[in-house]
Coordinates of C-alpha atoms and ligand atoms in Angstrom, one line a residue:
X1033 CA 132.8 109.0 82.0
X1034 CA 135.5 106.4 81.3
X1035 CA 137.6 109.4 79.5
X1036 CA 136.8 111.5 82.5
X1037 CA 137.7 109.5 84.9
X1038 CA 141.2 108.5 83.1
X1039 CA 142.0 112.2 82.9
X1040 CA 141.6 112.4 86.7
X1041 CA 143.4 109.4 87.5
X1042 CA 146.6 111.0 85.2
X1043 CA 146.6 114.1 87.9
X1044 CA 149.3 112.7 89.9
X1045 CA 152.1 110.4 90.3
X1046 CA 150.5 108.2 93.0
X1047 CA 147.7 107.6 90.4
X1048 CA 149.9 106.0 87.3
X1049 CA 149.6 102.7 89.1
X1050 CA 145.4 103.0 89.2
X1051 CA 145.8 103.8 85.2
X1052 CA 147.4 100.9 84.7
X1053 CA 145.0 99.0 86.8
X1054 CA 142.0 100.2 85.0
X1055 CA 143.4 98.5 81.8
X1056 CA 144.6 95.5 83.1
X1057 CA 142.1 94.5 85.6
X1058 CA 138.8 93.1 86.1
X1059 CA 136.1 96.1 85.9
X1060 CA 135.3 95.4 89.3
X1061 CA 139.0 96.0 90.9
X1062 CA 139.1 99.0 89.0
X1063 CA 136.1 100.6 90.9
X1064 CA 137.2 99.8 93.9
X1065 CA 140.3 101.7 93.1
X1066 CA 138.5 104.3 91.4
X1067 CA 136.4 104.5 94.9
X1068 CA 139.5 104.3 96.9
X1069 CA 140.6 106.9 95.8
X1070 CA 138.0 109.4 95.6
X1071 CA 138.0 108.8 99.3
X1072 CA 141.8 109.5 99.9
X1073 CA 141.6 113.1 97.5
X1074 CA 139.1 115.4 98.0
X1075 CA 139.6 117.4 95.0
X1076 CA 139.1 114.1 92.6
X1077 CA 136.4 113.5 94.4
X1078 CA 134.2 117.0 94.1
X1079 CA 135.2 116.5 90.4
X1080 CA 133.6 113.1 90.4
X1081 CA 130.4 114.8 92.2
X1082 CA 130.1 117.6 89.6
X1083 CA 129.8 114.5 87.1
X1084 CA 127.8 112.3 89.7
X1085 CA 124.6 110.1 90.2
X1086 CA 123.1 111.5 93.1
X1087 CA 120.2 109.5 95.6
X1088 CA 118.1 112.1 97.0
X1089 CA 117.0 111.7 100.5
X1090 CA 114.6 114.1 103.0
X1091 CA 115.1 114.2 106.5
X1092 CA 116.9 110.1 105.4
X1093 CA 113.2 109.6 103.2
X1094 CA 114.4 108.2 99.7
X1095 CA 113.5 109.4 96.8
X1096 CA 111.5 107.4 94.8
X1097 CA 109.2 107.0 91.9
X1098 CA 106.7 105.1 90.3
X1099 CA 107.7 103.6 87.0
X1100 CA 104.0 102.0 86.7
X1101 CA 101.0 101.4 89.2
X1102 CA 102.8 99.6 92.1
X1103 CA 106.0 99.1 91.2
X1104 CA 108.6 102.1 92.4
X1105 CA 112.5 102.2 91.4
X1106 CA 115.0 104.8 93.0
X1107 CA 114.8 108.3 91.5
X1108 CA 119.1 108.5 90.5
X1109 CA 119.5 112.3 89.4
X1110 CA 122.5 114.0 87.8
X1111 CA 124.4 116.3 90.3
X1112 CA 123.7 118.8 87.2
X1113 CA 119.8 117.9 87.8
X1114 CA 120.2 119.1 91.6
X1115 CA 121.9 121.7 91.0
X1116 CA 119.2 122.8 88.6
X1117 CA 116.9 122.5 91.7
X1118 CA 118.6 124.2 94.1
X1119 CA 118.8 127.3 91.8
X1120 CA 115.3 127.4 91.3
X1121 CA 114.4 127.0 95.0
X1122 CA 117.0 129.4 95.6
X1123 CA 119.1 127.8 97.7
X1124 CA 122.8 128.0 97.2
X1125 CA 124.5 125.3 95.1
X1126 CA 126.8 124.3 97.7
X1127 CA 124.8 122.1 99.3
X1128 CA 125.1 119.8 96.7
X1129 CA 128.6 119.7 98.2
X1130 CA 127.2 118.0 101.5
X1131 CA 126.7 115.0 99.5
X1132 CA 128.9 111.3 100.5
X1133 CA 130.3 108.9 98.2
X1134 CA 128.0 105.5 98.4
X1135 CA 129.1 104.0 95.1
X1136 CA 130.2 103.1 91.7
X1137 CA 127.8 102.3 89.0
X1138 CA 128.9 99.6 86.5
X1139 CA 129.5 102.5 84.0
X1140 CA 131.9 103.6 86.4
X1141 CA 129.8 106.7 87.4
X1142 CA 130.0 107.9 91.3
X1143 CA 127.1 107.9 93.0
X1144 CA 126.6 109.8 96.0
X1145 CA 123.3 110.2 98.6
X1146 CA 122.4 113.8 99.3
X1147 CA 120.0 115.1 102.1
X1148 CA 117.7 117.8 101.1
X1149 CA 115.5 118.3 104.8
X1150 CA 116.7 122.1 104.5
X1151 CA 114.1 122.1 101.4
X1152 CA 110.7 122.0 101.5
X1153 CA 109.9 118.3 100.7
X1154 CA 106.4 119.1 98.4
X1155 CA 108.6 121.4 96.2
X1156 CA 111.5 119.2 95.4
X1157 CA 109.1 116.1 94.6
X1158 CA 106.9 118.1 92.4
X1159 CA 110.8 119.1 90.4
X1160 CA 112.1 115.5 90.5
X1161 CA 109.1 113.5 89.9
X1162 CA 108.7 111.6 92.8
X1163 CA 108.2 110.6 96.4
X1164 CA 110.1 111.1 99.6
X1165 CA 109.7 107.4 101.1
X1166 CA 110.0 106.2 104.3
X1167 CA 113.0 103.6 104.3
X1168 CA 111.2 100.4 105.5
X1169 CA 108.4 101.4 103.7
X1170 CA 110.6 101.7 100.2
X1171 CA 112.0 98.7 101.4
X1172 CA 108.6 97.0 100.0
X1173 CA 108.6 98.5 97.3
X1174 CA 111.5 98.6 95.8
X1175 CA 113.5 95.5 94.0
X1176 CA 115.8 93.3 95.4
X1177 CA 119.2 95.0 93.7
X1178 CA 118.3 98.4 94.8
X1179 CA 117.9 97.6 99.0
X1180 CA 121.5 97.8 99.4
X1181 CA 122.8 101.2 98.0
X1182 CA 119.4 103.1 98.8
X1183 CA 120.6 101.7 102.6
X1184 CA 124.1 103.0 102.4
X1185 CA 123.2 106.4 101.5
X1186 CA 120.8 106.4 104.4
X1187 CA 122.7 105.2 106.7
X1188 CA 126.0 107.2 105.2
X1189 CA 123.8 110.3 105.9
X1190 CA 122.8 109.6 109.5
X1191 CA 126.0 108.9 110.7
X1192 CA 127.1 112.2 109.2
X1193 CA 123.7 113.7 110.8
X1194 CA 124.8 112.1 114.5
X1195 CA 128.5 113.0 114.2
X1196 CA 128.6 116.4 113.8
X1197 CA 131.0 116.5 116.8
X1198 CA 134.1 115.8 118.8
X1199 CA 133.2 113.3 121.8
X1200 CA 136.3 114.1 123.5
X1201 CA 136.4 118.4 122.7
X1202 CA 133.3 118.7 121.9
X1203 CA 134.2 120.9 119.1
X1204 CA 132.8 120.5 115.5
X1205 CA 134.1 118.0 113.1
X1206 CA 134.5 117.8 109.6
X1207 CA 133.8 115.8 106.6
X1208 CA 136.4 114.6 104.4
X1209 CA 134.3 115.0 100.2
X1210 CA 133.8 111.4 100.4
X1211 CA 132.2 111.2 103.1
X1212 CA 134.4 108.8 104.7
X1213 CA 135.4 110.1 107.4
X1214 CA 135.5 113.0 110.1
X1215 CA 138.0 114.9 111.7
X1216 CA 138.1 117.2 114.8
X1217 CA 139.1 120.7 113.9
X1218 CA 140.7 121.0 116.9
X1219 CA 142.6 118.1 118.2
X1220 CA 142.6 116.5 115.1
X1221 CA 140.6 113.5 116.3
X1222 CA 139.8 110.7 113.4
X1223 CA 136.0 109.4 113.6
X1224 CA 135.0 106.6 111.3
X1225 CA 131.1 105.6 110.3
X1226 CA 130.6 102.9 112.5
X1227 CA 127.9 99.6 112.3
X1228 CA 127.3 97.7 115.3
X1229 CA 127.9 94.3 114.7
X1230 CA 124.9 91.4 115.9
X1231 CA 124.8 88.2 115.4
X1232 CA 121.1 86.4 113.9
X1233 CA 120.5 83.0 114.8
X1234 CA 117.6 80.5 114.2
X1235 CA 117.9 77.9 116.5
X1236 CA 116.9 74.2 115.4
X1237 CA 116.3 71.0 117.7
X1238 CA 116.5 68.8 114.0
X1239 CA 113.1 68.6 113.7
X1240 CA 111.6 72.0 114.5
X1241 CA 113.1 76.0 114.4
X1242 CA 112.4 78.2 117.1
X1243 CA 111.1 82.2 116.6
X1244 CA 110.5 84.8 118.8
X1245 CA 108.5 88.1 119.1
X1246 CA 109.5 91.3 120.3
X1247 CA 106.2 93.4 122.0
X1248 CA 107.7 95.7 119.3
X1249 CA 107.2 94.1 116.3
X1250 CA 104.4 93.9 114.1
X1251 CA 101.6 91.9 115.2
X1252 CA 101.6 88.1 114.9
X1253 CA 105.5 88.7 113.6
X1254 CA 108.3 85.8 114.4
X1255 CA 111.4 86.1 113.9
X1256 CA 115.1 84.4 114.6
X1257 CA 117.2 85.4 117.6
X1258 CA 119.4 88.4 117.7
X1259 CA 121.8 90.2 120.0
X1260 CA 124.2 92.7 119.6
X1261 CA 128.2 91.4 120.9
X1262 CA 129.4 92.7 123.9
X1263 CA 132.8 94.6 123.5
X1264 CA 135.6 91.8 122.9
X1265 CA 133.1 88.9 121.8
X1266 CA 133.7 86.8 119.1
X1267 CA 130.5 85.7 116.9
X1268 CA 130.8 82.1 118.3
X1269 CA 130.2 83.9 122.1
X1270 CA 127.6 85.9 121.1
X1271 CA 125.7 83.6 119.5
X1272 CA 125.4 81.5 122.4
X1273 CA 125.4 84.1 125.2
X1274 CA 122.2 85.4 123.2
X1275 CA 120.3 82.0 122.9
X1276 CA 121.2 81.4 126.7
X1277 CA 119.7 84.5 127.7
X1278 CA 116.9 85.2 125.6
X1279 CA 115.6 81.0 125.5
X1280 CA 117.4 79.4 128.4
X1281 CA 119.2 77.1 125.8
X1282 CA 122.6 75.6 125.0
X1283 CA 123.7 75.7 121.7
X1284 CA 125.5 72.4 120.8
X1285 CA 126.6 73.5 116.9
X1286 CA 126.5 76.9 114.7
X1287 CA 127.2 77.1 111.3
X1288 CA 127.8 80.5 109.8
X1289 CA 125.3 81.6 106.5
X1290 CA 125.9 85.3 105.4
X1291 CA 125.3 88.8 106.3
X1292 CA 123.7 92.0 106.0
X1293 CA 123.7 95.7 106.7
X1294 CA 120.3 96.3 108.5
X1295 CA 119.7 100.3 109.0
X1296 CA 117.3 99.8 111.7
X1297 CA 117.5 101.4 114.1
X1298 CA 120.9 102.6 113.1
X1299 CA 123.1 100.7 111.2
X1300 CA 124.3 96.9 112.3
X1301 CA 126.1 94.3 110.8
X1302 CA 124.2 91.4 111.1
X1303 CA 126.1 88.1 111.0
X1304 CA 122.8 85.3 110.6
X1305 CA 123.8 81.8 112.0
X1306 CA 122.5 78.3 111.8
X1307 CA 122.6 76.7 115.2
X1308 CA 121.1 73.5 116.9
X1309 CA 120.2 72.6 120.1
X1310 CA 119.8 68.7 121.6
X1311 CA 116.3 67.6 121.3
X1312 CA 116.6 66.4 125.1
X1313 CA 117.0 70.2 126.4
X1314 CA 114.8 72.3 124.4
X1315 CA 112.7 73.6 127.0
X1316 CA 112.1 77.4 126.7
X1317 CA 112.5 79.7 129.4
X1318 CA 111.7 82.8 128.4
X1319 CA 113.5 86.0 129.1
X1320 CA 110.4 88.1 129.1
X1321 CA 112.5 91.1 129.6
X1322 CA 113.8 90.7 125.7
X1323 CA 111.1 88.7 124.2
X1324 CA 107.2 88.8 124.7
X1325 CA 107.0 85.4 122.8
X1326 CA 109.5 82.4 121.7
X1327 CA 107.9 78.9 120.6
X1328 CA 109.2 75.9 118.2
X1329 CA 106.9 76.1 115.0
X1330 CA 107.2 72.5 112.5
X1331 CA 108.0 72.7 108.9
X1332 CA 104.7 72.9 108.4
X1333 CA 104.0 75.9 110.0
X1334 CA 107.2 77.6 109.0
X1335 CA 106.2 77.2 105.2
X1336 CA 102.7 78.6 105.6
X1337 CA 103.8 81.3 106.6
X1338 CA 106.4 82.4 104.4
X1339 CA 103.5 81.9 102.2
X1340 CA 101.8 84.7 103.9
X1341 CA 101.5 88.6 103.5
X1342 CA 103.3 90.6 106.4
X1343 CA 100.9 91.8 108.5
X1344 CA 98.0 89.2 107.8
X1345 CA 94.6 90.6 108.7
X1346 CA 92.6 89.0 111.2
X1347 CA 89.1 87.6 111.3
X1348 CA 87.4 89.2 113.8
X1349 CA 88.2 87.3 117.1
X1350 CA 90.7 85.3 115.8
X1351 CA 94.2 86.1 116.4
X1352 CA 96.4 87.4 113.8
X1353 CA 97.7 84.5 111.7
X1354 CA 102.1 83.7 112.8
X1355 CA 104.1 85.1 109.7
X1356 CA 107.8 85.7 109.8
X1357 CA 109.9 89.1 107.9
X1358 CA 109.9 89.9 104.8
X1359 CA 112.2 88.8 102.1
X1360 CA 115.1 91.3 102.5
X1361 CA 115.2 90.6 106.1
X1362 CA 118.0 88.1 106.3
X1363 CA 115.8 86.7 109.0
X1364 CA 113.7 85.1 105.9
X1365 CA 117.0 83.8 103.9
X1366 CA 117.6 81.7 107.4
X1367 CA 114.4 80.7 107.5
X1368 CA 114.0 80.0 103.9
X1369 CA 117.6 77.8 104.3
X1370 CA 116.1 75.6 107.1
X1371 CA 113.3 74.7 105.1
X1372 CA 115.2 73.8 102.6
X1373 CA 118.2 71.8 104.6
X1374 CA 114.4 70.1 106.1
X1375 CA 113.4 68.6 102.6
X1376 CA 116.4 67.5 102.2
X1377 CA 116.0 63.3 101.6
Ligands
NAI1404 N1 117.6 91.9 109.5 C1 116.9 91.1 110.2 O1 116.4 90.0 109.7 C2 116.7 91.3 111.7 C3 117.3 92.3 112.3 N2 117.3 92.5 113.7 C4 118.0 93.6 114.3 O2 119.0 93.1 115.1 C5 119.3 94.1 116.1 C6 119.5 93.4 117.5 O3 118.4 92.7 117.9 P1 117.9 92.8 119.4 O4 117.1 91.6 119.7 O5 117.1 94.1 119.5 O6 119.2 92.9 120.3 P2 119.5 92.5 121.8 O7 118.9 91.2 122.1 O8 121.0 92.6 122.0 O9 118.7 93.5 122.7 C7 118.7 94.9 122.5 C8 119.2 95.6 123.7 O10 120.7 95.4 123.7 C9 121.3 96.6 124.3 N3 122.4 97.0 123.3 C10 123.6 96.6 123.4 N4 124.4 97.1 122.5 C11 123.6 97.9 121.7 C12 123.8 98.6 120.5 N5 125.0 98.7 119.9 N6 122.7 99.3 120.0 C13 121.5 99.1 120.5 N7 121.3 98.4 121.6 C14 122.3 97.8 122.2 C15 120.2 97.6 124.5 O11 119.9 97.6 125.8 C16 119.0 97.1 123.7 O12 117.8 97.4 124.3 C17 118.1 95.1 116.1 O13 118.6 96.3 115.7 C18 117.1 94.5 115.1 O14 116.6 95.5 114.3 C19 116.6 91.6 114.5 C20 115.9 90.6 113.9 C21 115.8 90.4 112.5
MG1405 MG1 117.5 90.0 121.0

């Protein structure tokens, strides 16, 4: 690959300067080079393709399989696999053309997600070896390292999926190989996949951390607050127009943590937030519009239950036992921080 992809880099005169990169830098800068530019030329990037990792996906199902009882890695084919299958299913190879850029692996191969919901699902699995799987369901299953790339390609694929066309001519619009962008065949319009950005916040009076519940969420599920910015906000005015509205409080301090893609229910960029509140106002009032639920839960509580399953059964009569998301939720890494900042001496 590292031959291949130095033969492509010495196609033009713009690329000398990557060439020399690739020698002299870190590994890392020269992938995102490498990936740079498979986005900015098509034809390097089909070539990359026809020598390719690809992610399967049906109908935005990863492909998955089972490596032993219970534990499931991502099924990564060679675009020369998938072409395989589409020639015995019949189906033209072109298709594999359809697929978007969502990577580089450190062996400096591309790796690109592909849709196959034209196919019939049962067939391809029985080819590949594995399992179309619903996203948050693979999300369970599947290590740490993998949640972010599997992600990409899904939500690389929607976009594509939802963005067929023009909003202003309502004409069709077209891919660029990567995947990186579209463009209106008619007016020449430039559309760019998009994330929404929210802001996540778990609120803290120094002594206790408030959750909330959605009626939508799982039963007996807590979670930190979220909001989605208005156009023009900054972070800081999100954060606490959200807390005002959703638990009648006023934030006194924030203090950014990190940040995640989250695909659900279409891709956001989630910006998670410390903030605290003073212990002399932190009186909920529920905005019961938003939330069904929002309470202040000790350290005690938080702990047992990030001790606990999702979805804990209950004992017949008893409500379901208080557990908060999983572990690649960054709801839990906020969750998980407090508790630790808590037990601090
Ligand atoms: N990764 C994680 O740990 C967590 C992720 N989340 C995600 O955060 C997001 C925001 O949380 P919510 O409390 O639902 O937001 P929210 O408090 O802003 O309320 C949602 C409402 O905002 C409006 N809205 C404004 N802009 C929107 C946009 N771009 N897309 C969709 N709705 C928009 C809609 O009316 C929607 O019903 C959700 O997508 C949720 O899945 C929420 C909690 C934990
Ligand atoms: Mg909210």
């Amino acid at each position: 690959m590292v031959m291949h992809y130095r033969s492509l880099v010495r196609s033009s005169a713009k690329s000398l300067q990557l060439f020399s990169c690739s020698r002299d830098c870190s590994s890392y800068v020269s992938r995102m080079r490498y990936l740079m530019r498979l986005k900015e030329d098509d034809e390097a990037c089909r070539r990359a393709l026809q020598s390719g990792n690809v992610l399967l996906y049906h109908k935005l199902a990863p492909l998955l399989r089972q490596q032993q009882k219970g534990i499931y890695q991502l099924k990564v084919l060679q675009a020369t696999d998938v072409k395989g299958i589409l020639g015995k299913l019949g189906k033209d190879e072109q298709l594999l053309n359809t697929s978007v850029l969502i990577g580089c692996s450190d062996g400096d191969i591309a790796q690109f997600s592909l849709d196959v919901g034209c196919l019939e699902k049962d067939a391809v699995e029985e080819m590949c070896g594995g399992v179309f799987t619903d996203l948050r369901k693979a999300f369970f299953l599947l290590e740490q390292p993998d949640t972010p790339l599997v992600t990409k390609g899904q939500a690389l694929l929607r976009w594509h999926q939802t963005h067929a066309y023009c909003s202003a001519s309502g004409e069709p619009t077209q891919s660029n190989q990567a995947g990186s962008q579209r463009v209106c065949l008619t007016n020449g319009a430039t559309y760019y996949p998009q994330m929404a950005p929210v802001v996540i916040v778990l609120v803290s009076d120094g002594r206790r951390c408030l959750l909330a519940r959605q009626s939508t969420f799982p039963q007996g599920m807590y979670s930190a607050l979220a909001g989605f910015c208005d156009m023009g906000e900054v972070m800081e005015e999100t954060l606490r127009r959200e807390v005002a509205e959703e638990v009648g409080l006023e934030v006194e301090s924030m203090q950014y943590s990190s940040s995640q893609h989250w695909p659900f229910p279409q891709s956001s960029f989630m910006v998670a937030c410390h903030a605290t509140i003073s212990p002399d106002n932190a009186e909920i009032n529920l905005n019961g519009a938003e939330l069904e639920d929002a309470r202040w839960f000790t350290l005690e509580e938080v702990e047992d239950a990030l001790k606990r399953k999702p979805l804990p059964r209950s004992v017949k009569g008893e409500p379901t036992a208080f557990w908060v998301p999983p572990s690649y939720a960054i709801a839990n890494k906020l969750i998980r921080e407090w508790v630790n900042q808590q037990k601090k001496p």
